[in-house]
Coordinates of C-alpha atoms and ligand atoms in Angstrom, one line a residue:
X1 CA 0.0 0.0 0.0
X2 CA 1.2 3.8 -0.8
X3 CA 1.8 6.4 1.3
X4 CA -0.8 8.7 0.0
X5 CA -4.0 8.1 -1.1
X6 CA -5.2 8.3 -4.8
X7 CA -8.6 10.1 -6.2
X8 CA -11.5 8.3 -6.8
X9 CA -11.4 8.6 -10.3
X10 CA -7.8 7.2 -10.9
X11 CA -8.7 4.1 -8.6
X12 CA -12.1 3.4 -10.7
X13 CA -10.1 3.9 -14.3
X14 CA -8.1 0.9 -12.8
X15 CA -10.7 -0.6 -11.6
X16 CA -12.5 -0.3 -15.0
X17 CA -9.5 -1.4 -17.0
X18 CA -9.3 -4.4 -14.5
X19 CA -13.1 -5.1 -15.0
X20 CA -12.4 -5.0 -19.1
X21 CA -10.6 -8.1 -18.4
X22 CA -13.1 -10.2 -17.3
X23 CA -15.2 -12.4 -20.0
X24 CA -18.6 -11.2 -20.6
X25 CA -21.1 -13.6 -19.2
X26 CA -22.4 -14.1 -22.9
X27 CA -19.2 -15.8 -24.0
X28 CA -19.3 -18.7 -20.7
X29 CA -21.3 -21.5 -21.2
X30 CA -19.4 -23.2 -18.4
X31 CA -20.3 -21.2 -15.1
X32 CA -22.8 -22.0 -13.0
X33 CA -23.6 -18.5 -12.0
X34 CA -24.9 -15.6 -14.2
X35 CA -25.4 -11.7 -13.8
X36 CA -27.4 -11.4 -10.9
X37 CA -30.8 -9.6 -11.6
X38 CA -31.2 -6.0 -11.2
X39 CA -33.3 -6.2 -8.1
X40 CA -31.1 -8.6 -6.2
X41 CA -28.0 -5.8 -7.1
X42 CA -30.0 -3.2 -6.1
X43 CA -30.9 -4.5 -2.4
X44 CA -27.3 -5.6 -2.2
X45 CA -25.9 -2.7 -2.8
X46 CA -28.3 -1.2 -0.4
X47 CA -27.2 -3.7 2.7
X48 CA -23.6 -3.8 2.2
X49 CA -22.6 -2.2 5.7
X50 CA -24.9 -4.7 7.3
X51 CA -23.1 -8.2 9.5
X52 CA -25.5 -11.3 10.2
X53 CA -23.1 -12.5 12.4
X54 CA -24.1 -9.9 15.0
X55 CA -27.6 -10.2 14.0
X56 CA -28.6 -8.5 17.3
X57 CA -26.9 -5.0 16.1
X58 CA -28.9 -5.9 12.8
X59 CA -32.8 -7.1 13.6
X60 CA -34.3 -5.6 10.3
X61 CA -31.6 -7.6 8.2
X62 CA -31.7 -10.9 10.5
X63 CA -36.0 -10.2 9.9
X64 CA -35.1 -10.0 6.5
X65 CA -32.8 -13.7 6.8
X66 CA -35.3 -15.3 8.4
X67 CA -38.4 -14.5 6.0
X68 CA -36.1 -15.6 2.9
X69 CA -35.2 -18.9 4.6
X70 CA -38.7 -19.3 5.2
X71 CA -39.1 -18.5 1.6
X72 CA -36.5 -21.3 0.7
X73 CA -38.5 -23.9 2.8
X74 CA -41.6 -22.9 1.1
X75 CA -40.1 -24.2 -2.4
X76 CA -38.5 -27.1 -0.6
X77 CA -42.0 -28.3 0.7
X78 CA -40.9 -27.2 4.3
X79 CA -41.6 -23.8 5.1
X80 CA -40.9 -24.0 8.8
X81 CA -37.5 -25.2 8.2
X82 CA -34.7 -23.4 10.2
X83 CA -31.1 -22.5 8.1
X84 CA -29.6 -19.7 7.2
X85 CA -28.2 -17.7 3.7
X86 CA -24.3 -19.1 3.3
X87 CA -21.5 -18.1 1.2
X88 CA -22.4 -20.8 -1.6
X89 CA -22.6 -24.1 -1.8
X90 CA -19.6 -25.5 -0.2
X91 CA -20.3 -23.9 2.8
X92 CA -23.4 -25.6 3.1
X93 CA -22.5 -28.8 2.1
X94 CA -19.4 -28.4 4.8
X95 CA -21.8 -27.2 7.6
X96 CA -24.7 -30.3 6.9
X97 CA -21.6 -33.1 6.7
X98 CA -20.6 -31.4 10.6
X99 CA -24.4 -31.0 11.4
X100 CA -24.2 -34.8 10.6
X101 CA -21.0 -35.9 12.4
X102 CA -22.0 -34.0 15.4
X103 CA -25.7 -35.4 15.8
X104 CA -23.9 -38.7 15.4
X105 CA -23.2 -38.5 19.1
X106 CA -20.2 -40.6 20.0
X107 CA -18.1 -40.5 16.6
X108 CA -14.6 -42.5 16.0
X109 CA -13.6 -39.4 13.0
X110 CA -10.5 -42.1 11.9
X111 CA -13.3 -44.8 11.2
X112 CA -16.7 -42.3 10.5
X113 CA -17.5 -42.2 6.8
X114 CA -20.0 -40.6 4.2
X115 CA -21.1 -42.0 1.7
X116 CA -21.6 -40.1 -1.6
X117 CA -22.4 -40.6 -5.0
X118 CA -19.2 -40.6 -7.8
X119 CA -20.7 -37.0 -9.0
X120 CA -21.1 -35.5 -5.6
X121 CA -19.0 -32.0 -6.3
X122 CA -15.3 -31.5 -4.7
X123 CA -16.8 -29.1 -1.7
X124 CA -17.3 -32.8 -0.1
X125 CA -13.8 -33.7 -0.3
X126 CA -13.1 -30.1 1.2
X127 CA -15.5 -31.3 4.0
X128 CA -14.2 -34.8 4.8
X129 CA -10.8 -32.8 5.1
X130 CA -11.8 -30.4 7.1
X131 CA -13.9 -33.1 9.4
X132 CA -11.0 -35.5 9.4
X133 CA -14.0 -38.3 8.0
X134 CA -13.6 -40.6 4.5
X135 CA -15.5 -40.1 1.7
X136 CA -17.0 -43.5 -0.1
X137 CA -17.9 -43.0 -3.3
X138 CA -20.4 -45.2 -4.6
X139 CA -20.6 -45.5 -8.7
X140 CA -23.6 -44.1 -10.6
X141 CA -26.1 -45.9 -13.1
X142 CA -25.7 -45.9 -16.8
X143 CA -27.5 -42.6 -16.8
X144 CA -24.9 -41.1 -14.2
X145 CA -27.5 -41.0 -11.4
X146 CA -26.6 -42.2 -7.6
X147 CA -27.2 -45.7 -7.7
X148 CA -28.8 -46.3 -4.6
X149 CA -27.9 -50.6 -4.2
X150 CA -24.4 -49.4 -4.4
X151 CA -24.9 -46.9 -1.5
X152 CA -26.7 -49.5 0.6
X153 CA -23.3 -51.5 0.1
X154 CA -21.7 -49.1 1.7
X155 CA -23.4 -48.1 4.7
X156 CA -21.2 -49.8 7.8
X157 CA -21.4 -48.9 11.3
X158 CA -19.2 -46.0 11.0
X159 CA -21.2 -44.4 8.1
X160 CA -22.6 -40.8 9.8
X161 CA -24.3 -39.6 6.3
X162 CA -25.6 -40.2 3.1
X163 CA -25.5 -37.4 0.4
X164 CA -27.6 -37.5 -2.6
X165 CA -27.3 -34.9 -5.5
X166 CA -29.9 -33.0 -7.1
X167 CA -28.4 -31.4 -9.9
X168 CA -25.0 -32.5 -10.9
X169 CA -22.6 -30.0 -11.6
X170 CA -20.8 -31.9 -14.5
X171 CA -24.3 -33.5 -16.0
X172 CA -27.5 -31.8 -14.4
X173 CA -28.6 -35.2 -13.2
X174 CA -31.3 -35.8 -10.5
X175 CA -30.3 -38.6 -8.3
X176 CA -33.5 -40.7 -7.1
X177 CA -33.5 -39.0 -3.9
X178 CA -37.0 -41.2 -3.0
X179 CA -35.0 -44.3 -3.2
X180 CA -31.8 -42.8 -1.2
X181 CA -34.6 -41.4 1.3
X182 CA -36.0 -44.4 2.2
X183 CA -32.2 -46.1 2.5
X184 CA -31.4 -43.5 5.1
X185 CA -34.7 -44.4 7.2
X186 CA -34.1 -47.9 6.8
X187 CA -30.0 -47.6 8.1
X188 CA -31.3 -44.5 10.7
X189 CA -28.9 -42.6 8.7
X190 CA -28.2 -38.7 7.9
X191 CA -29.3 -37.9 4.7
X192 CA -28.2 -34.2 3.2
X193 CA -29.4 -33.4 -0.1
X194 CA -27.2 -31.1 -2.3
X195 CA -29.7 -28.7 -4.3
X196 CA -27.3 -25.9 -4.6
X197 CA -28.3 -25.9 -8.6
X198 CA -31.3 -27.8 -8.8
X199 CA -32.9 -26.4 -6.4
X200 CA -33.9 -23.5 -8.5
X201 CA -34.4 -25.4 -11.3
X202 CA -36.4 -28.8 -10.5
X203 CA -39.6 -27.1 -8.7
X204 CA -40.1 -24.7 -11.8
X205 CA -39.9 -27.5 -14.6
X206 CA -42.4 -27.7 -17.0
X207 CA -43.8 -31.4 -16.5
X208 CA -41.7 -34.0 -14.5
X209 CA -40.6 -32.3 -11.2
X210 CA -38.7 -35.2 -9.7
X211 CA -38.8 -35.4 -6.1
X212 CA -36.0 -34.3 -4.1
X213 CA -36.5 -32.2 -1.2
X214 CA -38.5 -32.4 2.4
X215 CA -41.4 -34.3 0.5
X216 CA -39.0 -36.7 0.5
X217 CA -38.6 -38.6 4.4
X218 CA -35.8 -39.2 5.7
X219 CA -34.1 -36.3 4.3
X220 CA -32.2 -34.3 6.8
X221 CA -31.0 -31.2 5.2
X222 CA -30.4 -29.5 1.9
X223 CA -28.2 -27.0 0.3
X224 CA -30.1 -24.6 -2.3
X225 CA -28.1 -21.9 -4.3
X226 CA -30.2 -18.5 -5.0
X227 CA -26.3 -17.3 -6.7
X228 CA -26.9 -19.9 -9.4
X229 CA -30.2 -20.5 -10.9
X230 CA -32.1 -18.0 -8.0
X231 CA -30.4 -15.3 -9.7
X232 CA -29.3 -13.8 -6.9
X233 CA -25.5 -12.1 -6.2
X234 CA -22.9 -13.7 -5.0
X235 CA -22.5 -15.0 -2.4
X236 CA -25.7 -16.6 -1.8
X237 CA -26.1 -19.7 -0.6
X238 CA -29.1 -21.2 1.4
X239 CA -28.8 -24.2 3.6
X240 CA -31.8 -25.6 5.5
X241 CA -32.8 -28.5 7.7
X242 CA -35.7 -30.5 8.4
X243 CA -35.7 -30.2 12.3
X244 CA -34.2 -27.7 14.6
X245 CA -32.6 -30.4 16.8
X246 CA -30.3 -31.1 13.2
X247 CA -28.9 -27.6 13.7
X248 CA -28.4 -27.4 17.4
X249 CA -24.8 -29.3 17.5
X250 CA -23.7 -26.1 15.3
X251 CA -24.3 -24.0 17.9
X252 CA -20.9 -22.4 19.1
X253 CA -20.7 -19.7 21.9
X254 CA -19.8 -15.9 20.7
X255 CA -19.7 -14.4 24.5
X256 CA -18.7 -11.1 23.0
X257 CA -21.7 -10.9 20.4
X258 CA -25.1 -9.8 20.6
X259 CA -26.5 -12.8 20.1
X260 CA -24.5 -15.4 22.2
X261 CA -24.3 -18.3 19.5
X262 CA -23.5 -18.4 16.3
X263 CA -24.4 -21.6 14.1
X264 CA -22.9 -20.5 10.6
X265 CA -19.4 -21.5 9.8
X266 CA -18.7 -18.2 9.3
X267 CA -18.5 -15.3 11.7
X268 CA -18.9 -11.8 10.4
X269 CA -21.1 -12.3 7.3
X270 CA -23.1 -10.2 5.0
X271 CA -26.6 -9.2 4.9
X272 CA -26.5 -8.1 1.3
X273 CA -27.1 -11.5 0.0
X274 CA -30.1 -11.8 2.2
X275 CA -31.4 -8.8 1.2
X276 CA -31.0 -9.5 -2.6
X277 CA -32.1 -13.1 -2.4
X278 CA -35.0 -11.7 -0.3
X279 CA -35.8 -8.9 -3.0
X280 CA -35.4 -11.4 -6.0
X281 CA -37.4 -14.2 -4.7
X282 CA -40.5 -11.9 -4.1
X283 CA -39.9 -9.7 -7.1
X284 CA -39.8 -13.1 -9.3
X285 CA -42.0 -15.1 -8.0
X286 CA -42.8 -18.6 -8.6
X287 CA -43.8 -17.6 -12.4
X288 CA -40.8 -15.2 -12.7
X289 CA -38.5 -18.2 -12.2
X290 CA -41.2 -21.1 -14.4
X291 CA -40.2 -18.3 -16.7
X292 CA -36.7 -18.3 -17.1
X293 CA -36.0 -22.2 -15.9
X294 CA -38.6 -22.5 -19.0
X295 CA -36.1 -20.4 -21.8
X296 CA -33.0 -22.3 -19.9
X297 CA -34.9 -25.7 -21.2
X298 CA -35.6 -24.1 -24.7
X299 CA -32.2 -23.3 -25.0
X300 CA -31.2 -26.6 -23.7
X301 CA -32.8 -28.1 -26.5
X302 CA -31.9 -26.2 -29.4
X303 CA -28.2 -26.8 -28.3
X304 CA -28.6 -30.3 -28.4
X305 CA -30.4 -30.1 -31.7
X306 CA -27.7 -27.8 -33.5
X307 CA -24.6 -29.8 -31.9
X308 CA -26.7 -32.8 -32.8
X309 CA -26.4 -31.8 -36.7
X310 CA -22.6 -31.3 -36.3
X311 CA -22.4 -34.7 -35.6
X312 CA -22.1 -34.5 -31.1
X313 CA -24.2 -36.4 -28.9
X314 CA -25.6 -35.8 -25.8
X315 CA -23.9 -37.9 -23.2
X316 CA -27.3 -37.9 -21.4
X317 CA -30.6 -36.6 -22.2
X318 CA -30.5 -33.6 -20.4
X319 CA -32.9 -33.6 -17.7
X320 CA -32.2 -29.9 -16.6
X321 CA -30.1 -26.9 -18.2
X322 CA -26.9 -28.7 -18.6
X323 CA -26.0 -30.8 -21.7
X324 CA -22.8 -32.8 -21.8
X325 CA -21.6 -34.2 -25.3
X326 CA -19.5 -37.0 -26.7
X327 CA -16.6 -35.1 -29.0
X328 CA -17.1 -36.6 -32.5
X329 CA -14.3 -39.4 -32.9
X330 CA -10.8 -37.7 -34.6
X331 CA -10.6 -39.0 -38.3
X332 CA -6.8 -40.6 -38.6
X333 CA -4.3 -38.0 -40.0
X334 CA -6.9 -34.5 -40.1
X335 CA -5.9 -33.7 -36.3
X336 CA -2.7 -32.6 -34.3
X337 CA -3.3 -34.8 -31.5
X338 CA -3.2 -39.1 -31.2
X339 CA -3.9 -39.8 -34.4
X340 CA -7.6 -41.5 -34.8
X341 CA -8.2 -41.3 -31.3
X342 CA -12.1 -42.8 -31.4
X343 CA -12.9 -40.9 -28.0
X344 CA -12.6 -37.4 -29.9
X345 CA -10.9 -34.6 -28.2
X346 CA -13.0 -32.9 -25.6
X347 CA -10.0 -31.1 -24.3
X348 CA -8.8 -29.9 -28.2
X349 CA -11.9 -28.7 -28.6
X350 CA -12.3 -26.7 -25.6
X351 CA -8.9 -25.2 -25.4
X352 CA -10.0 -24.1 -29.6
X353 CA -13.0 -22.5 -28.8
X354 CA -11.6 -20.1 -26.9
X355 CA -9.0 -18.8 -29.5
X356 CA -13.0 -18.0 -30.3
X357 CA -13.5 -16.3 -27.1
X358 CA -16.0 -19.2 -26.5
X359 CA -15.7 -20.6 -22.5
X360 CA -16.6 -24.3 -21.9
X361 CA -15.9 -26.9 -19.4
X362 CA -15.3 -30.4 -20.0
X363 CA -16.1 -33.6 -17.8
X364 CA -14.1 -36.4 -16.2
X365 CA -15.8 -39.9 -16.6
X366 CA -17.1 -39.6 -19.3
X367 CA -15.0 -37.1 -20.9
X368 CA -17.0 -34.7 -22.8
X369 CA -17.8 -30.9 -23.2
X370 CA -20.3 -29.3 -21.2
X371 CA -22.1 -26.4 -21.1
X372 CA -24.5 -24.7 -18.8
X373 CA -27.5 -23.1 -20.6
X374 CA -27.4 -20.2 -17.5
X375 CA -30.4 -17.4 -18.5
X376 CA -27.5 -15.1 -20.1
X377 CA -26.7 -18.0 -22.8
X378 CA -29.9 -16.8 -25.0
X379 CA -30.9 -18.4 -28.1
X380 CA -28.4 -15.7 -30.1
X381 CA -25.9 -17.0 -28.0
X382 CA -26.8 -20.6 -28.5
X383 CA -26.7 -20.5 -32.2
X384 CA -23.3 -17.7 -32.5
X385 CA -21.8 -20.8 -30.5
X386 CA -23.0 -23.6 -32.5
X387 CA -21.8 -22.0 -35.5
X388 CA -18.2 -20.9 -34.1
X389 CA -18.2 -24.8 -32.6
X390 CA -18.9 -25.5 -36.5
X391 CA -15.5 -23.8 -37.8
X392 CA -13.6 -25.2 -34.6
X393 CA -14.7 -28.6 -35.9
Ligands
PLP401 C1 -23.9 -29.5 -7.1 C2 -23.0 -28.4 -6.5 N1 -22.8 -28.4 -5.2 C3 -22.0 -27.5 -4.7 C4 -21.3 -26.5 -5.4 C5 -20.4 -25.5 -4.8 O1 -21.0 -24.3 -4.8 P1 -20.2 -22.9 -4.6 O2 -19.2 -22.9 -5.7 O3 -21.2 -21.9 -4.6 O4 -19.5 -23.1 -3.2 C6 -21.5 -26.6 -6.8 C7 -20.8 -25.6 -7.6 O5 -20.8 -25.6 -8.8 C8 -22.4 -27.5 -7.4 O6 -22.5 -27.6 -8.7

């Protein structure tokens, strides 16, 4: 840091210049997150002094907490459910595995395991770290989904949770939470769902709504993300549980607070992303989001249909706004890489389209490209893409 201070203007030319740098959300069609809606901007901007983790010194903003976490219940079929607005998705998913270790009651952490499915996201290895407990990862179903016999082989003595996915980041598939759900009840076992995309997706489908949340018994507790498909800012996370007696073992003293205990993992925390999930949710609405989960699906489809006719098929139908596709197989001799490698080049591909200032991800098993049809990848985009992707190929 300098001595002596610099003028507003000179900091925000650098701060603009830095900002340039940054890819416009209408070239990524591999983020999970998207411009956050006007409203949601507005009310963050308008809370940004506020600190939940002193809610005392802040009653309006912790009012304001409360009534969206009621509002996240609502959708999750639960609208008593207690929780609070996290940082994202990891948090949550860290805070319901400890929730789960420390409702266990007498816990060996060397021995204690959780089982998730192969397409649980990396925030549970980040958790089983941080909890000192292993991860078992059970293998999916020919449609990538959880394959709940496989779980059930799993289970021991030491297991403290089962996590099932609702929404996978790499595929957008729905695990059969139902199935898990009544595995749990059966093995008296914690069951955390993790909804932190699907969860603003799945209850706004048109037609099949698979069931993953508190409709379901036996789940405990579920992570929800209004910073991905709730269009809200970042960082927004929700993170909710069934019964208040889940969330008790998070309780840690704050003596020098207002409020005496503190069950986020997190201490000072902001009540902007309360505010704006609060102000997006009720501006929205439950048709404002059928609304724009509904263009998502359009433009689902018509990327599948245009990639279809440049010869790449989906790995899986895609069951919400994701869509992950098999590279077409590398004719011998007309590419750089192996030469006729018959499992195509995901990572060629990718690395090309950006020389395009196209942004895509690719997956692991199987190895394919995917793309997240997030509301700012409209149908213009869709179709500039597909016929960049055309040249590429
Ligand atoms: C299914 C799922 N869970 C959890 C996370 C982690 O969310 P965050 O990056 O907000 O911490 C992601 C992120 O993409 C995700 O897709």
């Amino acid at each position: 840091m300098r001595e002596d201070g610099a003028d507003e203007r000179q900091i925000f030319d650098e701060l603009c210049e830095a900002g340039k740098k940054d890819v416009p959300y209408g070239r990524v069609l591999s983020s999970m997150c998207t411009a956050p809606h006007p409203i949601a901007a507005k009310a963050h901007r308008t809370f940004i002094r506020t600190n939940l983790g002193d809610p005392k010194l802040f009653p309006g903003t912790a009012a304001i907490e409360r009534k969206c976490v009621e509002m996240l219940g609502d959708l999750l079929h639960m609208p008593a459910a207690p929780g609070y607005i996290t940082t994202g998705g990891t948090e949550s998913n860290i805070q319901a595995l400890r929730a789960a270790v420390l409702s266990h009651g007498r816990v060996d952490r060397a021995k204690a395991n959780v089982i998730v499915p192969e397409s649980a996201h990396y925030s549970f290895e980040k958790a089983s770290q941080l909890l000192g407990i292993r991860l078992r990862k059970a293998p999916l179903d020919d449609e990538l989904r959880a394959d709940p016999a496989e779980m059930a082989s799993l289970i021991d003595k030491h297991t403290v949770a089962l996590v099932a996915v609702a929404g996978t980041t790499e595929f957008g598939q729905v695990d059969p939470v139902e199935e898990i759900g009544k595995l749990a009840l059966e093995s008296d076992t914690y069951l955390h769902v993790d909804a932190a995309f699907g969860g603003f997706v799945i209850p706004f489908l048109k037609g099949c709504q698979p069931k993953f949340d508190f409709e379901v018994p036996g789940v405990s507790s579920i992570a929800i993300d209004p910073h991905k498909m709730g269009m809200s800012t970042i960082p927004s996370g929700g993170l909710l549980y069934r019964d208040e007696h889940l969330m008790q073992p998070l309780e840690i003293s704050a003596q020098y607070l207002t409020s005496q205990v503190q069950t986020s993992l997190a201490g000072t925390r902001s009540g902007a992303s309360a505010a704006a999930t609060y102000a997006v949710m009720r501006y929205l609405g439950r048709d404002g989001y059928r609304n724009i989960v509904a263009q998502c699906m359009d433009n689902t489809r018509l990327l599948v249909d245009l990639l279809s006719d440049l010869g790449l098929q989906p790995v899986i139908e895609p069951v919400l706004n994701i869509a992950a596709f098999h590279a077409p197989a590398r004719a011998s001799g007309r590419t750089s890489g192996p030469q006729g490698d018959p499992q195509g080049d995901p990572q060629g591909i990718r690395k090309r389209l950006c020389d395009y200032n196209w942004y895509v991800s690719t997956t692991v098993r199987p190895c394919a490209l995917r793309m997240v049809v997030m509301p700012h990848v409209s149908e213009d985009v869709v179709r500039a893409f597909a016929a960049d992707l055309k040249k590429v190929l």
